[in-house]
């Protein structure tokens, strides 16, 4: 089977990462880990979007070259992904020479087949903001407001891509491929955007205005602008045209394309990913079966409002990972949002999810289960001969949670996948309360029952550590170390069946997995 190719948006490098960036990368990492344990080979690509006007301006402001500037910001991203255990296989930095070569070769191809043309445009240009303005930028009085500074009428030539030639194709493609976009309802917005007169896409900026970009191979007076540079990372780092341009060390394109999931936020679906991108590929000659699939997630807002530097409500994932541990943050980011919908970032819910669910629910269950087995049986498990309805019910919950977990995770409902695994935690905690091992331990006649109870708890927990491994890889590994069960290399979800722990299994020492935090609400 073809490897599962998963990728994310590449992040702008004009500012350090915030919680929205972290969410998207963790979501991709969780899915990559899930797919691997589900038996697929995976190629996970992520990276940074380093060109453009904003970068050029920000670098100028601080007196750095654009490359120095983006290198500095890029480090914040790579350090955060390392800290959060986001383990990608390919790194897409758009200033990488491998990428530049592919973008240029691709532009040349489109140029050669008549898909690009040069045209003059007369319009109103804001000198301060360095951009052309449209009627939408006019104030209620019909004039351009003061924020634009001096506005002059200017004629400028640029290169355009014949986007409008392919709009009818795209409409048909979307209508006949309901799985192009997840969640499916987002396709409506794309089809609506395709109504009305189609415009071609301006793909260049003259070098007098922008130098920080990839030069057009057929016209040195221009650099490529934005989307042809950014979107193409998905193919350039997957080995597209590798032989032609002499790229090495990349996957074999024929083996991994198309992407099974390009994970993006809802803001960059229309027009970039759902219009420009498929049309670009189509114009390059990609057949319909080679159009990648999009997974569109919602936004993390803060108290209902959009995060923004100006309101000062930007949530910093780095400090949160320090307070709640990287896995604590990963867990919150996965359990408190439904993929495709918005969520509200809340300190209170983050503290609750850590203290109540991780520390109080899972951590406490692991701790007391191992503690009791250590105390009553020197940590040695004996499934024994005793069985009863309570034991059978717990085994049933474990058995039923696996298909529910798999179905939800496969359908991007990560929060429901977590909930399916959590049923085991909840049931096992109730099982301790109802079987009362501490009372059984006092009655020698109940010795066999106590054995079975201790075994059921440890075995059920072992299953939990496998199911939650994609979400909390570090903590689940530590939990397995305490249980004393080394997950065999290549172990897959399909290998989960009751009896992972053998008779005579020796548990290790219990250490609190998620030490309770004595905080009400942290400062992010
Ligand atoms: N560079 C472009 C994407 C090019 S992809 C070929 C870009 N960068 S970005 O840094 O602004 O955003 C990167 C990703 O983070 C996007 O998918 C975006 O939707 C996502 N998010 C940005 N803010 C977000 C939230 N507040 N919440 C969740 N995700 C958000 O766009």
mmCIF file of N, CA and C in Angstrom, residues 10-117:
data_model
loop_
_atom_site.group_PDB
_atom_site.id
_atom_site.type_symbol
_atom_site.label_atom_id
_atom_site.label_comp_id
_atom_site.label_asym_id
_atom_site.label_seq_id
_atom_site.Cartn_x
_atom_site.Cartn_y
_atom_site.Cartn_z
ATOM 1 N N UNK A 10 2.330 25.458 5.909
ATOM 2 C CA UNK A 10 3.649 25.897 6.373
ATOM 3 C C UNK A 10 3.453 27.260 7.036
ATOM 4 N N UNK A 11 4.105 27.444 8.169
ATOM 5 C CA UNK A 11 3.820 28.625 8.991
ATOM 6 C C UNK A 11 4.619 29.850 8.563
ATOM 7 N N UNK A 12 3.958 30.989 8.586
ATOM 8 C CA UNK A 12 4.649 32.248 8.290
ATOM 9 C C UNK A 12 5.745 32.486 9.319
ATOM 10 N N UNK A 13 6.858 32.998 8.842
ATOM 11 C CA UNK A 13 7.977 33.210 9.757
ATOM 12 C C UNK A 13 8.182 34.699 10.024
ATOM 13 N N UNK A 14 7.074 35.445 10.091
ATOM 14 C CA UNK A 14 7.228 36.851 10.477
ATOM 15 C C UNK A 14 7.001 37.036 11.975
ATOM 16 N N UNK A 15 6.535 35.990 12.662
ATOM 17 C CA UNK A 15 6.359 36.046 14.121
ATOM 18 C C UNK A 15 6.472 34.629 14.677
ATOM 19 N N UNK A 16 6.826 34.508 15.974
ATOM 20 C CA UNK A 16 6.970 33.163 16.564
ATOM 21 C C UNK A 16 5.629 32.423 16.650
ATOM 22 N N UNK A 17 5.659 31.123 16.905
ATOM 23 C CA UNK A 17 4.429 30.325 16.898
ATOM 24 C C UNK A 17 3.466 30.654 18.036
ATOM 25 N N UNK A 18 2.180 30.482 17.753
ATOM 26 C CA UNK A 18 1.176 30.606 18.813
ATOM 27 C C UNK A 18 0.396 29.295 18.908
ATOM 28 N N UNK A 19 -0.618 29.292 19.739
ATOM 29 C CA UNK A 19 -1.317 28.035 20.035
ATOM 30 C C UNK A 19 -1.993 27.426 18.793
ATOM 31 N N UNK A 20 -2.415 28.276 17.849
ATOM 32 C CA UNK A 20 -3.035 27.770 16.615
ATOM 33 C C UNK A 20 -2.047 26.947 15.799
ATOM 34 N N UNK A 21 -0.812 27.444 15.701
ATOM 35 C CA UNK A 21 0.217 26.679 14.982
ATOM 36 C C UNK A 21 0.452 25.349 15.689
ATOM 37 N N UNK A 22 0.534 25.408 17.021
ATOM 38 C CA UNK A 22 0.825 24.189 17.797
ATOM 39 C C UNK A 22 -0.290 23.167 17.619
ATOM 40 N N UNK A 23 -1.513 23.628 17.624
ATOM 41 C CA UNK A 23 -2.648 22.711 17.457
ATOM 42 C C UNK A 23 -2.538 21.935 16.146
ATOM 43 N N UNK A 24 -2.291 22.670 15.078
ATOM 44 C CA UNK A 24 -2.257 22.029 13.749
ATOM 45 C C UNK A 24 -1.139 20.988 13.660
ATOM 46 N N UNK A 25 0.038 21.341 14.217
ATOM 47 C CA UNK A 25 1.155 20.401 14.119
ATOM 48 C C UNK A 25 0.916 19.186 15.011
ATOM 49 N N UNK A 26 0.336 19.398 16.184
ATOM 50 C CA UNK A 26 0.047 18.256 17.070
ATOM 51 C C UNK A 26 -1.010 17.359 16.421
ATOM 52 N N UNK A 27 -2.013 17.968 15.811
ATOM 53 C CA UNK A 27 -3.051 17.179 15.128
ATOM 54 C C UNK A 27 -2.405 16.284 14.061
ATOM 55 N N UNK A 28 -1.497 16.862 13.289
ATOM 56 C CA UNK A 28 -0.829 16.079 12.241
ATOM 57 C C UNK A 28 0.034 14.981 12.857
ATOM 58 N N UNK A 29 0.727 15.329 13.937
ATOM 59 C CA UNK A 29 1.608 14.349 14.574
ATOM 60 C C UNK A 29 0.797 13.187 15.160
ATOM 61 N N UNK A 30 -0.334 13.512 15.764
ATOM 62 C CA UNK A 30 -1.197 12.469 16.335
ATOM 63 C C UNK A 30 -1.672 11.540 15.219
ATOM 64 N N UNK A 31 -2.091 12.123 14.094
ATOM 65 C CA UNK A 31 -2.579 11.293 12.993
ATOM 66 C C UNK A 31 -1.449 10.457 12.395
ATOM 67 N N UNK A 32 -0.259 11.049 12.304
ATOM 68 C CA UNK A 32 0.879 10.293 11.756
ATOM 69 C C UNK A 32 1.194 9.096 12.657
ATOM 70 N N UNK A 33 1.226 9.346 13.964
ATOM 71 C CA UNK A 33 1.505 8.247 14.907
ATOM 72 C C UNK A 33 0.399 7.209 14.869
ATOM 73 N N UNK A 34 -0.841 7.681 14.774
ATOM 74 C CA UNK A 34 -1.982 6.757 14.709
ATOM 75 C C UNK A 34 -1.874 5.865 13.476
ATOM 76 N N UNK A 35 -1.611 6.471 12.325
ATOM 77 C CA UNK A 35 -1.550 5.696 11.082
ATOM 78 C C UNK A 35 -0.431 4.660 11.143
ATOM 79 N N UNK A 36 0.697 5.042 11.748
ATOM 80 C CA UNK A 36 1.812 4.083 11.835
ATOM 81 C C UNK A 36 1.395 2.864 12.643
ATOM 82 N N UNK A 37 0.766 3.120 13.780
ATOM 83 C CA UNK A 37 0.367 1.988 14.609
ATOM 84 C C UNK A 37 -0.832 1.254 14.005
ATOM 85 N N UNK A 38 -1.408 1.867 13.000
ATOM 86 C CA UNK A 38 -2.515 1.230 12.304
ATOM 87 C C UNK A 38 -1.998 0.481 11.078
ATOM 88 N N UNK A 39 -0.683 0.391 10.978
ATOM 89 C CA UNK A 39 -0.109 -0.464 9.945
ATOM 90 C C UNK A 39 0.348 0.246 8.690
ATOM 91 N N UNK A 40 0.247 1.580 8.643
ATOM 92 C CA UNK A 40 0.659 2.284 7.424
ATOM 93 C C UNK A 40 2.072 2.829 7.574
ATOM 94 N N UNK A 41 2.772 2.854 6.468
ATOM 95 C CA UNK A 41 4.018 3.607 6.423
ATOM 96 C C UNK A 41 3.590 5.062 6.256
ATOM 97 N N UNK A 42 4.328 6.005 6.868
ATOM 98 C CA UNK A 42 3.881 7.407 6.858
ATOM 99 C C UNK A 42 5.005 8.336 6.414
ATOM 100 N N UNK A 43 4.659 9.322 5.610
ATOM 101 C CA UNK A 43 5.579 10.446 5.364
ATOM 102 C C UNK A 43 4.878 11.694 5.874
ATOM 103 N N UNK A 44 5.476 12.321 6.871
ATOM 104 C CA UNK A 44 4.884 13.504 7.510
ATOM 105 C C UNK A 44 5.790 14.695 7.212
ATOM 106 N N UNK A 45 5.198 15.650 6.497
ATOM 107 C CA UNK A 45 5.951 16.845 6.089
ATOM 108 C C UNK A 45 5.351 18.077 6.745
ATOM 109 N N UNK A 46 6.203 18.922 7.282
ATOM 110 C CA UNK A 46 5.728 20.234 7.727
ATOM 111 C C UNK A 46 6.877 21.214 7.528
ATOM 112 N N UNK A 47 6.631 22.485 7.789
ATOM 113 C CA UNK A 47 7.722 23.429 7.558
ATOM 114 C C UNK A 47 7.321 24.879 7.727
ATOM 115 N N UNK A 48 8.054 25.737 7.055
ATOM 116 C CA UNK A 48 7.867 27.184 7.233
ATOM 117 C C UNK A 48 7.829 27.924 5.893
ATOM 118 N N UNK A 49 7.014 28.969 5.887
ATOM 119 C CA UNK A 49 6.777 29.814 4.722
ATOM 120 C C UNK A 49 7.626 31.067 4.943
ATOM 121 N N UNK A 50 8.719 31.181 4.205
ATOM 122 C CA UNK A 50 9.711 32.178 4.603
ATOM 123 C C UNK A 50 9.826 33.405 3.702
ATOM 124 N N UNK A 51 9.157 33.378 2.548
ATOM 125 C CA UNK A 51 9.288 34.533 1.657
ATOM 126 C C UNK A 51 8.187 35.565 1.899
ATOM 127 N N UNK A 52 8.287 36.665 1.176
ATOM 128 C CA UNK A 52 7.172 37.616 1.146
ATOM 129 C C UNK A 52 7.482 38.992 1.695
ATOM 130 N N UNK A 53 6.525 39.865 1.399
ATOM 131 C CA UNK A 53 6.641 41.278 1.759
ATOM 132 C C UNK A 53 6.769 41.509 3.267
ATOM 133 N N UNK A 54 5.944 40.763 4.026
ATOM 134 C CA UNK A 54 5.940 40.980 5.476
ATOM 135 C C UNK A 54 7.308 40.696 6.069
ATOM 136 N N UNK A 55 7.915 39.615 5.609
ATOM 137 C CA UNK A 55 9.236 39.249 6.105
ATOM 138 C C UNK A 55 10.251 40.318 5.707
ATOM 139 N N UNK A 56 10.177 40.714 4.434
ATOM 140 C CA UNK A 56 11.124 41.733 3.962
ATOM 141 C C UNK A 56 11.025 42.990 4.827
ATOM 142 N N UNK A 57 9.789 43.384 5.126
ATOM 143 C CA UNK A 57 9.580 44.598 5.942
ATOM 144 C C UNK A 57 10.076 44.409 7.373
ATOM 145 N N UNK A 58 9.686 43.264 7.998
ATOM 146 C CA UNK A 58 10.078 43.021 9.394
ATOM 147 C C UNK A 58 11.595 42.965 9.519
ATOM 148 N N UNK A 59 12.247 42.340 8.538
ATOM 149 C CA UNK A 59 13.708 42.223 8.581
ATOM 150 C C UNK A 59 14.338 43.612 8.479
ATOM 151 N N UNK A 60 13.810 44.431 7.559
ATOM 152 C CA UNK A 60 14.302 45.808 7.390
ATOM 153 C C UNK A 60 14.228 46.566 8.705
ATOM 154 N N UNK A 61 13.092 46.409 9.358
ATOM 155 C CA UNK A 61 12.833 47.145 10.598
ATOM 156 C C UNK A 61 13.897 46.875 11.656
ATOM 157 N N UNK A 62 14.313 45.609 11.779
ATOM 158 C CA UNK A 62 15.290 45.260 12.818
ATOM 159 C C UNK A 62 16.719 45.220 12.278
ATOM 160 N N UNK A 63 16.880 45.617 11.043
ATOM 161 C CA UNK A 63 18.213 45.718 10.469
ATOM 162 C C UNK A 63 18.892 44.390 10.190
ATOM 163 N N UNK A 64 18.089 43.366 9.886
ATOM 164 C CA UNK A 64 18.671 42.059 9.529
ATOM 165 C C UNK A 64 18.387 41.785 8.058
ATOM 166 N N UNK A 65 19.159 40.879 7.482
ATOM 167 C CA UNK A 65 18.811 40.437 6.133
ATOM 168 C C UNK A 65 17.581 39.554 6.284
ATOM 169 N N UNK A 66 16.756 39.454 5.230
ATOM 170 C CA UNK A 66 15.568 38.594 5.342
ATOM 171 C C UNK A 66 15.924 37.166 5.752
ATOM 172 N N UNK A 67 17.027 36.640 5.220
ATOM 173 C CA UNK A 67 17.398 35.253 5.558
ATOM 174 C C UNK A 67 17.744 35.131 7.048
ATOM 175 N N UNK A 68 18.526 36.117 7.554
ATOM 176 C CA UNK A 68 18.863 36.078 8.990
ATOM 177 C C UNK A 68 17.587 36.149 9.826
ATOM 178 N N UNK A 69 16.703 37.031 9.381
ATOM 179 C CA UNK A 69 15.457 37.213 10.126
ATOM 180 C C UNK A 69 14.644 35.908 10.168
ATOM 181 N N UNK A 70 14.422 35.287 8.994
ATOM 182 C CA UNK A 70 13.601 34.064 8.994
ATOM 183 C C UNK A 70 14.305 32.896 9.683
ATOM 184 N N UNK A 71 15.622 32.874 9.598
ATOM 185 C CA UNK A 71 16.340 31.799 10.295
ATOM 186 C C UNK A 71 16.077 31.888 11.801
ATOM 187 N N UNK A 72 16.079 33.111 12.313
ATOM 188 C CA UNK A 72 15.835 33.317 13.750
ATOM 189 C C UNK A 72 14.441 32.861 14.144
ATOM 190 N N UNK A 73 13.442 33.282 13.390
ATOM 191 C CA UNK A 73 12.056 32.913 13.727
ATOM 192 C C UNK A 73 11.842 31.404 13.515
ATOM 193 N N UNK A 74 12.448 30.873 12.471
ATOM 194 C CA UNK A 74 12.287 29.443 12.186
ATOM 195 C C UNK A 74 12.741 28.602 13.381
ATOM 196 N N UNK A 75 13.798 29.067 14.042
ATOM 197 C CA UNK A 75 14.292 28.324 15.212
ATOM 198 C C UNK A 75 13.236 28.180 16.300
ATOM 199 N N UNK A 76 12.391 29.219 16.449
ATOM 200 C CA UNK A 76 11.324 29.127 17.455
ATOM 201 C C UNK A 76 10.370 27.988 17.097
ATOM 202 N N UNK A 77 10.099 27.858 15.806
ATOM 203 C CA UNK A 77 9.196 26.781 15.370
ATOM 204 C C UNK A 77 9.828 25.408 15.580
ATOM 205 N N UNK A 78 11.064 25.245 15.109
ATOM 206 C CA UNK A 78 11.665 23.905 15.214
ATOM 207 C C UNK A 78 11.851 23.509 16.685
ATOM 208 N N UNK A 79 12.212 24.498 17.529
ATOM 209 C CA UNK A 79 12.408 24.175 18.951
ATOM 210 C C UNK A 79 11.079 23.751 19.579
ATOM 211 N N UNK A 80 10.004 24.418 19.171
ATOM 212 C CA UNK A 80 8.700 24.070 19.743
ATOM 213 C C UNK A 80 8.254 22.681 19.277
ATOM 214 N N UNK A 81 8.455 22.389 18.010
ATOM 215 C CA UNK A 81 8.034 21.051 17.527
ATOM 216 C C UNK A 81 8.833 19.969 18.235
ATOM 217 N N UNK A 82 10.098 20.266 18.498
ATOM 218 C CA UNK A 82 10.914 19.295 19.209
ATOM 219 C C UNK A 82 10.366 19.090 20.624
ATOM 220 N N UNK A 83 10.075 20.201 21.275
ATOM 221 C CA UNK A 83 9.573 20.139 22.649
ATOM 222 C C UNK A 83 8.225 19.405 22.722
ATOM 223 N N UNK A 84 7.374 19.663 21.736
ATOM 224 C CA UNK A 84 6.041 19.047 21.757
ATOM 225 C C UNK A 84 6.041 17.649 21.131
ATOM 226 N N UNK A 85 7.222 17.141 20.811
ATOM 227 C CA UNK A 85 7.308 15.787 20.255
ATOM 228 C C UNK A 85 6.616 15.638 18.911
ATOM 229 N N UNK A 86 6.617 16.709 18.145
ATOM 230 C CA UNK A 86 6.066 16.640 16.792
ATOM 231 C C UNK A 86 7.188 16.100 15.906
ATOM 232 N N UNK A 87 7.040 14.846 15.491
ATOM 233 C CA UNK A 87 8.131 14.157 14.790
ATOM 234 C C UNK A 87 7.837 14.034 13.297
ATOM 235 N N UNK A 88 8.332 15.003 12.540
ATOM 236 C CA UNK A 88 8.067 14.968 11.095
ATOM 237 C C UNK A 88 9.223 14.295 10.375
ATOM 238 N N UNK A 89 8.946 13.850 9.129
ATOM 239 C CA UNK A 89 9.973 13.179 8.328
ATOM 240 C C UNK A 89 10.622 14.131 7.337
ATOM 241 N N UNK A 90 9.892 15.157 6.937
ATOM 242 C CA UNK A 90 10.432 16.104 5.964
ATOM 243 C C UNK A 90 10.200 17.526 6.450
ATOM 244 N N UNK A 91 11.165 18.399 6.178
ATOM 245 C CA UNK A 91 11.058 19.798 6.629
ATOM 246 C C UNK A 91 11.016 20.706 5.410
ATOM 247 N N UNK A 92 9.903 21.387 5.244
ATOM 248 C CA UNK A 92 9.700 22.228 4.067
ATOM 249 C C UNK A 92 9.973 23.685 4.413
ATOM 250 N N UNK A 93 11.163 24.144 4.096
ATOM 251 C CA UNK A 93 11.482 25.574 4.263
ATOM 252 C C UNK A 93 11.545 26.147 2.847
ATOM 253 N N UNK A 94 10.776 27.198 2.594
ATOM 254 C CA UNK A 94 10.645 27.647 1.206
ATOM 255 C C UNK A 94 11.902 28.346 0.675
ATOM 256 N N UNK A 95 12.856 28.650 1.568
ATOM 257 C CA UNK A 95 14.118 29.217 1.058
ATOM 258 C C UNK A 95 15.117 28.101 0.706
ATOM 259 N N UNK A 96 14.734 26.873 0.947
ATOM 260 C CA UNK A 96 15.594 25.727 0.606
ATOM 261 C C UNK A 96 15.793 25.686 -0.913
ATOM 262 N N UNK A 97 17.019 25.512 -1.320
ATOM 263 C CA UNK A 97 17.330 25.543 -2.750
ATOM 264 C C UNK A 97 16.588 24.442 -3.516
ATOM 265 N N UNK A 98 16.317 23.324 -2.844
ATOM 266 C CA UNK A 98 15.570 22.232 -3.495
ATOM 267 C C UNK A 98 14.181 22.728 -3.922
ATOM 268 N N UNK A 99 13.580 23.488 -3.041
ATOM 269 C CA UNK A 99 12.238 24.015 -3.308
ATOM 270 C C UNK A 99 12.282 25.041 -4.436
ATOM 271 N N UNK A 100 13.250 25.931 -4.363
ATOM 272 C CA UNK A 100 13.337 27.001 -5.372
ATOM 273 C C UNK A 100 13.470 26.402 -6.770
ATOM 274 N N UNK A 101 14.270 25.341 -6.864
ATOM 275 C CA UNK A 101 14.492 24.736 -8.180
ATOM 276 C C UNK A 101 13.183 24.158 -8.744
ATOM 277 N N UNK A 102 12.416 23.521 -7.868
ATOM 278 C CA UNK A 102 11.169 22.915 -8.341
ATOM 279 C C UNK A 102 10.167 24.000 -8.727
ATOM 280 N N UNK A 103 10.075 25.043 -7.919
ATOM 281 C CA UNK A 103 9.127 26.127 -8.226
ATOM 282 C C UNK A 103 9.478 26.731 -9.587
ATOM 283 N N UNK A 104 10.744 26.953 -9.801
ATOM 284 C CA UNK A 104 11.134 27.548 -11.081
ATOM 285 C C UNK A 104 10.857 26.610 -12.251
ATOM 286 N N UNK A 105 11.134 25.332 -12.068
ATOM 287 C CA UNK A 105 10.891 24.371 -13.157
ATOM 288 C C UNK A 105 9.397 24.298 -13.465
ATOM 289 N N UNK A 106 8.606 24.369 -12.409
ATOM 290 C CA UNK A 106 7.168 24.280 -12.575
ATOM 291 C C UNK A 106 6.607 25.519 -13.279
ATOM 292 N N UNK A 107 7.116 26.673 -12.879
ATOM 293 C CA UNK A 107 6.680 27.919 -13.522
ATOM 294 C C UNK A 107 7.070 27.909 -14.997
ATOM 295 N N UNK A 108 8.250 27.389 -15.257
ATOM 296 C CA UNK A 108 8.711 27.321 -16.646
ATOM 297 C C UNK A 108 7.778 26.433 -17.477
ATOM 298 N N UNK A 109 7.368 25.310 -16.884
ATOM 299 C CA UNK A 109 6.452 24.396 -17.585
ATOM 300 C C UNK A 109 5.146 25.112 -17.928
ATOM 301 N N UNK A 110 4.612 25.824 -16.930
ATOM 302 C CA UNK A 110 3.339 26.518 -17.159
ATOM 303 C C UNK A 110 3.513 27.622 -18.190
ATOM 304 N N UNK A 111 4.654 28.280 -18.151
ATOM 305 C CA UNK A 111 4.958 29.331 -19.114
ATOM 306 C C UNK A 111 5.020 28.731 -20.514
ATOM 307 N N UNK A 112 5.715 27.598 -20.626
ATOM 308 C CA UNK A 112 5.900 26.965 -21.941
ATOM 309 C C UNK A 112 4.585 26.506 -22.548
ATOM 310 N N UNK A 113 3.620 26.157 -21.699
ATOM 311 C CA UNK A 113 2.367 25.693 -22.299
ATOM 312 C C UNK A 113 1.306 26.801 -22.308
ATOM 313 N N UNK A 114 1.778 28.027 -22.199
ATOM 314 C CA UNK A 114 0.882 29.164 -22.412
ATOM 315 C C UNK A 114 -0.066 29.459 -21.263
ATOM 316 N N UNK A 115 0.250 28.946 -20.062
ATOM 317 C CA UNK A 115 -0.638 29.173 -18.927
ATOM 318 C C UNK A 115 -0.327 30.474 -18.182
ATOM 319 N N UNK A 116 0.776 31.131 -18.548
ATOM 320 C CA UNK A 116 1.129 32.383 -17.876
ATOM 321 C C UNK A 116 1.213 33.508 -18.915
ATOM 322 N N UNK A 117 0.797 34.682 -18.531
ATOM 323 C CA UNK A 117 0.924 35.818 -19.445
ATOM 324 C C UNK A 117 1.184 37.099 -18.648
#
